[in-house]
Short mmCIF file of C-alpha atoms in Angstrom, two decimals:
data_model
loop_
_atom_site.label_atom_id
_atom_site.label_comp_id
_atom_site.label_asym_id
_atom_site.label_seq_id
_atom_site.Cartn_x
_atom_site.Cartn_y
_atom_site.Cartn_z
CA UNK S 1 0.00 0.00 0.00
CA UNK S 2 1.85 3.16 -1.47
CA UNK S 3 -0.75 5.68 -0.75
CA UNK S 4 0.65 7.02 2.31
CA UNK S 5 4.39 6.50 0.49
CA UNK S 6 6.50 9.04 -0.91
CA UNK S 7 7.37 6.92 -2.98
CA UNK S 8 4.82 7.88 -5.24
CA UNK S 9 4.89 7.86 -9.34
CA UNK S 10 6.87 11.24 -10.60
CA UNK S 11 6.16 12.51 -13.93
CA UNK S 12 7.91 14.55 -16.25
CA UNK S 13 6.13 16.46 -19.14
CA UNK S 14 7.82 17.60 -22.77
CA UNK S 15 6.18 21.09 -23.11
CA UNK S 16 7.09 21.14 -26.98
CA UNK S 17 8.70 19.14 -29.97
CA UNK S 18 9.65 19.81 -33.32
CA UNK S 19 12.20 17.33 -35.29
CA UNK S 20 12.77 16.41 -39.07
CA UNK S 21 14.74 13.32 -41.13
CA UNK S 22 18.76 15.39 -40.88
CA UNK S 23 21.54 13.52 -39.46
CA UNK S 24 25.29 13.76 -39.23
CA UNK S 25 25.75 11.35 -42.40
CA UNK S 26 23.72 14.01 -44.60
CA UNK S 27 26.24 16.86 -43.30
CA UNK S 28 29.04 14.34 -44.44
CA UNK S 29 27.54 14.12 -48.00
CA UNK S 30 26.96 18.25 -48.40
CA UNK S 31 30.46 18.41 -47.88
CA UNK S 32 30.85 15.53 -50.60
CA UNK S 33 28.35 17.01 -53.04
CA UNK S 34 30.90 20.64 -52.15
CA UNK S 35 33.82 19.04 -53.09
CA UNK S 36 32.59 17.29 -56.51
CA UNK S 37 35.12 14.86 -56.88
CA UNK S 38 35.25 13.95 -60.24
CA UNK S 39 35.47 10.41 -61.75
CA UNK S 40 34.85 8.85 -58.44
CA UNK S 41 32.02 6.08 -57.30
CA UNK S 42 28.38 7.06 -56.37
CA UNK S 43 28.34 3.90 -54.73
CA UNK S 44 29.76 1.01 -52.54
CA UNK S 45 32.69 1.00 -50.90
CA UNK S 46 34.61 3.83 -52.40
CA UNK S 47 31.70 6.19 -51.92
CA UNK S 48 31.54 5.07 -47.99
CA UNK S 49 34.98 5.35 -48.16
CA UNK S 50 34.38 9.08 -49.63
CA UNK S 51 31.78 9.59 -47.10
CA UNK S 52 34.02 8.61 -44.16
CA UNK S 53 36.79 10.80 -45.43
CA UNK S 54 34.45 13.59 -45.12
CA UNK S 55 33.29 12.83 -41.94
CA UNK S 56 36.19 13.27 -40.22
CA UNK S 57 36.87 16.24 -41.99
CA UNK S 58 33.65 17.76 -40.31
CA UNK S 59 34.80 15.94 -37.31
CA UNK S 60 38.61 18.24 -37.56
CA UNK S 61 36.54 21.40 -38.40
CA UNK S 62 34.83 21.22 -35.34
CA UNK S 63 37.99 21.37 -33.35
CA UNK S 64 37.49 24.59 -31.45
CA UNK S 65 41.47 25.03 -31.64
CA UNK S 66 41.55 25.81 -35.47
CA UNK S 67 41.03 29.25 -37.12
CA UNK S 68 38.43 29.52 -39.86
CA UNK S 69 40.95 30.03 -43.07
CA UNK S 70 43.20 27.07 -42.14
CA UNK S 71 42.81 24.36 -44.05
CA UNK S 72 42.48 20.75 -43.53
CA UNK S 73 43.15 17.23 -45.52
CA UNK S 74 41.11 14.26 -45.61
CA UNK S 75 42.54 10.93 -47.88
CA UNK S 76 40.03 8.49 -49.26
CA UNK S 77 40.77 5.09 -50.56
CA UNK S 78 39.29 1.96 -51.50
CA UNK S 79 40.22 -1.04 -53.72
CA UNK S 80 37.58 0.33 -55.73
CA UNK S 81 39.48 3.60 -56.28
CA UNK S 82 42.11 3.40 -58.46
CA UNK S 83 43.90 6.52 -56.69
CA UNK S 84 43.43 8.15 -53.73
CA UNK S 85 41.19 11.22 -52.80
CA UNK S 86 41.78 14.33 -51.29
CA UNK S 87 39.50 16.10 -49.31
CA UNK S 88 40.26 19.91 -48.23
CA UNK S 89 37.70 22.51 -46.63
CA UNK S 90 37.96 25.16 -44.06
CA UNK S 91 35.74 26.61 -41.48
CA UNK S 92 34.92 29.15 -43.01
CA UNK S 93 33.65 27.32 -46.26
CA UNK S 94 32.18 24.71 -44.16
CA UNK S 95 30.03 27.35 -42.33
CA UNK S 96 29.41 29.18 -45.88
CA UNK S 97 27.92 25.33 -46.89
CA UNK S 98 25.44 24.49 -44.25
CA UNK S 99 23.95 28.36 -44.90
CA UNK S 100 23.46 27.67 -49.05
CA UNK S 101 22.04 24.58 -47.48
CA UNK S 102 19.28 26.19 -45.20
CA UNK S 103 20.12 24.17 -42.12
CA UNK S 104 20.12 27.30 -39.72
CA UNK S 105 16.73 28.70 -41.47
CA UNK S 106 15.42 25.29 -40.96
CA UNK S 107 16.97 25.12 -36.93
CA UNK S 108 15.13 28.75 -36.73
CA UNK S 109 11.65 27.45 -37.84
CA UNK S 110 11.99 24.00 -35.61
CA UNK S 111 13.49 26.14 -32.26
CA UNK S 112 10.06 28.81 -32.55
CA UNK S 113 7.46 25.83 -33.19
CA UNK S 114 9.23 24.46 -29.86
CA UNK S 115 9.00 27.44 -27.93
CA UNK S 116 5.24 28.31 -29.62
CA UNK S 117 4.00 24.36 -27.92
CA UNK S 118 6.01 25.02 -24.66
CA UNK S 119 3.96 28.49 -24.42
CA UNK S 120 0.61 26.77 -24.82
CA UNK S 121 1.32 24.96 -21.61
CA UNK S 122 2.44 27.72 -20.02
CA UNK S 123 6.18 28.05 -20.42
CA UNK S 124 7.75 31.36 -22.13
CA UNK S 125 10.70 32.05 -23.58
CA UNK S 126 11.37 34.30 -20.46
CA UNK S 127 10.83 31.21 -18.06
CA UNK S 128 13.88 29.45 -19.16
CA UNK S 129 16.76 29.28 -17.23
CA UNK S 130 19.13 27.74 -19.96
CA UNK S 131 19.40 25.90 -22.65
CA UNK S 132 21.26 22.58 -22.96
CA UNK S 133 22.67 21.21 -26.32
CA UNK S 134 23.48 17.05 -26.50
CA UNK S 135 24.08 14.96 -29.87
CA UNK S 136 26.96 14.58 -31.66
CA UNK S 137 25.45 18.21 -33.48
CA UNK S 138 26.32 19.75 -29.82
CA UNK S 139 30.54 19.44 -31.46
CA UNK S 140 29.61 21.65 -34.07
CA UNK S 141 30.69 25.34 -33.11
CA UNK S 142 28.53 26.65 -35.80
CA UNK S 143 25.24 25.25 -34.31
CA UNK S 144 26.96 26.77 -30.62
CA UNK S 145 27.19 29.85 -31.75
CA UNK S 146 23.65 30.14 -33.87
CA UNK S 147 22.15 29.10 -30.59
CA UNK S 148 23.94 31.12 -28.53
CA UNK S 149 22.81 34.17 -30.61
CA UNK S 150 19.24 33.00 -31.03
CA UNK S 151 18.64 32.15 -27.34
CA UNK S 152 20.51 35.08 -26.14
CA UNK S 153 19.97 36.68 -23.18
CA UNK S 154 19.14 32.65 -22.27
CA UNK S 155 22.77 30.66 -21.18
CA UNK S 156 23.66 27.75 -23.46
CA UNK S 157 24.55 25.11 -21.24
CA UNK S 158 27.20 22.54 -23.15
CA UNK S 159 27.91 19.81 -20.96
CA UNK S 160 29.56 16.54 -22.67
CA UNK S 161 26.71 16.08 -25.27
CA UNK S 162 27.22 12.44 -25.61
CA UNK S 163 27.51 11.68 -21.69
CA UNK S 164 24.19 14.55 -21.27
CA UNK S 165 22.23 11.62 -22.47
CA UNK S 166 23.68 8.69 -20.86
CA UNK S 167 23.39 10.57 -17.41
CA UNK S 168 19.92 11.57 -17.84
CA UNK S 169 18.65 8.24 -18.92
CA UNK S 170 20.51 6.41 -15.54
CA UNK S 171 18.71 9.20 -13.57
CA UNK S 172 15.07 8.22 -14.24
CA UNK S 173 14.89 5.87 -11.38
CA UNK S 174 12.04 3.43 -10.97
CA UNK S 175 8.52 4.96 -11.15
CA UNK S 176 9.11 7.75 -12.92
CA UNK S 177 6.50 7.57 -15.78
CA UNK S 178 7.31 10.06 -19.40
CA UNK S 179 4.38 11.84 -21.06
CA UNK S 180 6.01 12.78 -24.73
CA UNK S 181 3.88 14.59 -27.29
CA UNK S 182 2.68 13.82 -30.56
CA UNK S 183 4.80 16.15 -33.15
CA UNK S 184 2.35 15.20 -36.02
CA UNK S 185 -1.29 13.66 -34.87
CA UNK S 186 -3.29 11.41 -37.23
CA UNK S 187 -6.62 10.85 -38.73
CA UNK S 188 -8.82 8.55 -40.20
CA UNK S 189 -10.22 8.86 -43.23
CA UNK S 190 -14.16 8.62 -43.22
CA UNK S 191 -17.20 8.43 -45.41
CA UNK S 192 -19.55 11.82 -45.09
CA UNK S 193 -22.95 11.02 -46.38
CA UNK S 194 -23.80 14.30 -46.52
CA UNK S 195 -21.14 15.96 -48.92
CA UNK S 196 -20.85 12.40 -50.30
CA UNK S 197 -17.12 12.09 -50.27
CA UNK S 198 -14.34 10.86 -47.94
CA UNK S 199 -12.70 13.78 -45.04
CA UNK S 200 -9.85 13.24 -42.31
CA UNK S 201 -11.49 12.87 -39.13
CA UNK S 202 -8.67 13.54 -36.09
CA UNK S 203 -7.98 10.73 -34.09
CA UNK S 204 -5.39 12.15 -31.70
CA UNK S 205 -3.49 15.69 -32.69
CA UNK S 206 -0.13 17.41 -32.28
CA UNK S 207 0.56 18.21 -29.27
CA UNK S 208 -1.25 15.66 -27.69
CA UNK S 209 0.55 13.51 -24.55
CA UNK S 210 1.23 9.81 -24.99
CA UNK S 211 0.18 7.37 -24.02
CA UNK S 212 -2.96 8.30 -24.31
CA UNK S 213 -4.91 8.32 -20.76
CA UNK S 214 -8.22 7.37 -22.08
CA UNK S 215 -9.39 6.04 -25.45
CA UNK S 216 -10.76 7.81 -28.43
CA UNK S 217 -14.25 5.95 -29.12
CA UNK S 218 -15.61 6.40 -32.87
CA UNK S 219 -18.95 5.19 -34.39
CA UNK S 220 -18.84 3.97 -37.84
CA UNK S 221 -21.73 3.47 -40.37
CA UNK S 222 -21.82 1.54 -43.78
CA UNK S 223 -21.28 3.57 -46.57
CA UNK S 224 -22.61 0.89 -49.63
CA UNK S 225 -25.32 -1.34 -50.03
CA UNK S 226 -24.50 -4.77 -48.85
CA UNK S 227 -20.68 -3.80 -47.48
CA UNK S 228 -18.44 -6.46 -46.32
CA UNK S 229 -15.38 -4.83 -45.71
CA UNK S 230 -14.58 -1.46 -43.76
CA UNK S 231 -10.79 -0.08 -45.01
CA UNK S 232 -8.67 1.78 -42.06
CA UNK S 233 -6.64 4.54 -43.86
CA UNK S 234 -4.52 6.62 -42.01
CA UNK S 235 -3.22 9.98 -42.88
CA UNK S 236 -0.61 12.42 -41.04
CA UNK S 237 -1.56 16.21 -40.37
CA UNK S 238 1.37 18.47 -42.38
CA UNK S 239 3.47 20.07 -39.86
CA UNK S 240 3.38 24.09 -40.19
CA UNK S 241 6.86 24.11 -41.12
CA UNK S 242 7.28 26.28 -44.43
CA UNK S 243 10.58 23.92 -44.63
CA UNK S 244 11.07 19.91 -45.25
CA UNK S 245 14.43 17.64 -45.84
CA UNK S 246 13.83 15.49 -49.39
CA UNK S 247 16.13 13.49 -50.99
CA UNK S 248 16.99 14.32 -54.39
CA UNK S 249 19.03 12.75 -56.58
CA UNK S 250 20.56 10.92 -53.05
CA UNK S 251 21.19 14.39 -51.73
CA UNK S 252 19.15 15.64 -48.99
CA UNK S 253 18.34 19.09 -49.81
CA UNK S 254 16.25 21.36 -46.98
CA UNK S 255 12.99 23.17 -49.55
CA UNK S 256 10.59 25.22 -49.07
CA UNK S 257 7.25 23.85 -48.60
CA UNK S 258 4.14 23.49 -51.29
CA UNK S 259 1.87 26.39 -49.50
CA UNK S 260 -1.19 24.66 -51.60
CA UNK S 261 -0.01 21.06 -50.05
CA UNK S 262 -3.17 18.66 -48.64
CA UNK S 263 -3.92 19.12 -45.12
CA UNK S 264 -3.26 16.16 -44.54
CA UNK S 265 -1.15 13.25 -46.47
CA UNK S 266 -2.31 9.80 -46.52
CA UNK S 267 0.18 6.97 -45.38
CA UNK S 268 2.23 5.25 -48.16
CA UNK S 269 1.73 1.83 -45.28
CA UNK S 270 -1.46 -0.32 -46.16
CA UNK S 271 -4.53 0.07 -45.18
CA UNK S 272 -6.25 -2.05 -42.72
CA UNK S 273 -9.54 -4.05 -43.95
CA UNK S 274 -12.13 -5.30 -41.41
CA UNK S 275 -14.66 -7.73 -42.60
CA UNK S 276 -17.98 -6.83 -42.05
CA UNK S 277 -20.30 -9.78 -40.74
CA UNK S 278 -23.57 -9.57 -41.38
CA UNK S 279 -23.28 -7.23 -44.58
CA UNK S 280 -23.71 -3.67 -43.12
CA UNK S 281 -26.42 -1.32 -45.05
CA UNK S 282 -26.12 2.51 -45.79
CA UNK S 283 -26.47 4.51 -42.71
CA UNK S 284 -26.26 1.68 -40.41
CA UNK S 285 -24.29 2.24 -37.31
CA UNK S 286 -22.19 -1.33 -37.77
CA UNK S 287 -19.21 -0.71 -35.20
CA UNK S 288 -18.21 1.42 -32.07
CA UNK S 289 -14.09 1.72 -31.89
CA UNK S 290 -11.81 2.35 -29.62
CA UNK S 291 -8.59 3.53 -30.12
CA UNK S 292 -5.29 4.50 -27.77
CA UNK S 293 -1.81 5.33 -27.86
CA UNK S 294 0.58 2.76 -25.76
CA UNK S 295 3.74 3.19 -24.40
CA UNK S 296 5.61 2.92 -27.69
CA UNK S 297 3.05 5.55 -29.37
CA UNK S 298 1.56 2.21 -31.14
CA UNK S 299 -2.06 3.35 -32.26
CA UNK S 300 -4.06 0.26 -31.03
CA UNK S 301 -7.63 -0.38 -32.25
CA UNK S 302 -10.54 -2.32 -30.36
CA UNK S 303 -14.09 -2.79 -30.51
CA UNK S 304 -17.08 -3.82 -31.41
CA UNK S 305 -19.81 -4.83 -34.04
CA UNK S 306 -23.07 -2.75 -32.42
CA UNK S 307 -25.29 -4.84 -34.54
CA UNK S 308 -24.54 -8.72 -32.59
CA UNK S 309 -22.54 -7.26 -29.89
CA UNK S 310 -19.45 -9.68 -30.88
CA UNK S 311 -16.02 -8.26 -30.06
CA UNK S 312 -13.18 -7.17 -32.65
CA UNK S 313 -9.71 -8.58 -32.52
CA UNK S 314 -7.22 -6.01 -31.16
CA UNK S 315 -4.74 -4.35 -33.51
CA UNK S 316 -2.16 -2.38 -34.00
CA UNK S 317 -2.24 0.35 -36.51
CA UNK S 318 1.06 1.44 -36.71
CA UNK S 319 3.32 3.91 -34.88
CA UNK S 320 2.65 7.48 -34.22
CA UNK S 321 4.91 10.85 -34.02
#
C-alpha cells in the first residue's frame, strides 16, 4: 500500500517538440556534393569510403582550436578507387555550406514551433533558465554559436553532449513515468454522407501527450449497399513548417514547402480491412471503436460490431509521431 508512500509515481512532461529526417551522415555528404570529386564512385565502398573521409573532416573542423581560413586534408581510398582522394575545406567554407544549405533557417523554424507548444502549456521564452545542447550536433561550433545568438539573453549550457544523455537516462529511477507529445497527430479517413465524399477525421493531434490516458471511441456506419469490408486509412496532419528535408538525386536538400499542399497526407503503409459480418447497409451504425496510444506511441484499435454485440480482434495500426 503506497498511498501514504513518498514513494509515489513522478512525472515529467515535454512542453514542446519539433524534429525532421537530418543527421550527421547528410552533413558528411553536403560536404561531398561541395567538393565534386570527379570520376569517383556514387556507390559502394569507395563512396563510404568518400563519405568517411568527409566525416572526419567535419569531425577536424569542429575542433574549437583551429582558425576559420586554415585548411584541412582528408585521404580516401578503397580497392575500388584506383587513386586516392583528397578532401580539403575550411571553417569558413564549411560554415558558408550548411547556410546555401538552409540548415540554420530550418533550426530557426523548428526552435520557434518548440517554444510556440512550450507556451501553450504555459512556459515562455522568459521562463527558461538555460538551454542545454546534446548529440553529436552539440561538437559543431557553428550550431553553438547560432544558438547562442538565437537564445541570447538565455545561457547555453554545453555539458559533454554524448555523456548529457547517458546521465539523464541512468537518472530516471524506478517509477518515474514520461508523457512525450505527438509532433504530427493522425486521422482517419471517413465516409460523409452528406457531402458524399471521404474527409480526415482527427484521431489524436499534435501536441497531444502519450500514451494516451483514455481512449478515443468512434462510431462507424456503412457507406454501400451490402458492405463487407470497412478499409482503415490513415493519414498524417502536415506540420506548419514552411521547410522539409527530401532526398533528391541521393542528396538531402532542406525546400521550401508546397503552401497549396493537402492538409493532410495519406500513409504510403497499407490500409487495414475489417470484414464486415452480417453485410452492413447505408447509414447503419455497424461498429463502435476504440482507439489508444501505448507506451511505444503504437495506435491500437478495439471494438465492437453494435449490430450482434461480438467483439473485434485487437490491432495495432502502426506507430505514431
Amino acid at each position: 500500500n503506497l498511498t501514504k508512500s513518498r514513494q509515489t509515481l513522478r512525472q515529467a512532461r515535454v512542453l514542446g517538440k519539433a524534429g525532421i529526417a537530418l543527421e550527421g551522415r547528410d552533413l558528411d555528404r553536403w560536404i561531398l556534393d561541395a567538393l565534386q570529386p570527379q570520376g569517383l564512385p556514387s556507390e559502394g565502398d569507395g563512396y563510404i569510403a568518400l563519405l568517411d573521409a568527409a566525416e572526419r573532416l567535419k569531425c577536424r573542423l569542429s575542433n574549437t582550436e583551429i582558425n576559420d581560413e586554415q585548411e584541412l586534408t582528408e585521404l580516401a581510398s578503397s580497392p575500388e578507387m584506383t587513386t586516392p582522394t583528397t578532401l580539403r575545406m575550411n571553417r569558413k567554407r564549411f560554415t558558408q555550406l550548411l547556410e546555401e544549405r538552409g540548415l540554420f533557417q530550418l533550426l530557426e523554424e523548428l526552435l520557434n514551433q518548440t517554444l510556440r507548444a512550450a507556451e501553450v502549456h504555459g512556459c515562455r521564452r522568459s521562463d527558461l533558465n538555460a538551454v542545454v545542447m546534446v548529440g553529436g550536433g552539440a561538437h559543431l561550433p557553428q550550431l553553438r554559436a547560432w544558438l547562442t545568438s538565437f537564445m541570447s539573453p538565455v545561457p547555453l549550457r554545453t555539458p559533454p553532449p554524448m555523456e548529457a544523455v547517458a546521465c539523464g537516462a541512468l537518472s530516471l529511477t524506478p517509477g518515474v513515468r514520461i508523457l512525450d507529445l505527438l509532433q504530427r497527430g493522425i486521422s482517419l479517413r471517413c465516409w460523409d454522407r452528406r457531402s458524399n465524399r471521404h474527409h480526415w477525421h482527427p484521431l489524436f493531434v499534435a501536441g497531444q501527450p502519450w500514451p494516451s490516458s483514455q481512449p478515443f471511441e468512434l462510431v462507424l456506419s456503412a457507406s454501400a449497399v451490402e458492405q463487407t469490408t470497412t478499409e482503415f486509412v490513415l493519414g498524417e496532419p502536415e506540420l506548419e513548417a514552411r521547410h522539409e528535408v527530401r532526398l533528391i538525386d541521393g542528396l538531402p536538400q532542406v525546400i521550401e514547402r508546397n503552401p497549396n499542399a493537402a492538409e493532410v497526407k495519406e500513409r504510403p503503409s497499407p490500409c487495414f480491412k475489417l470484414m464486415l459480418n452480417p453485410p452492413g447497409q447505408p447509414g447503419e451504425d455497424c461498429l463502435k471503436l476504440h482507439f489508444h496510444l501505448d507506451e511505444h506511441a503504437e495506435l491500437i484499435m478495439e471494438g465492437e460490431d453494435l449490430r450482434n454485440g461480438s467483439r473485434l480482434e485487437r490491432v495495432s495500426l502502426g506507430t505514431v509521431r
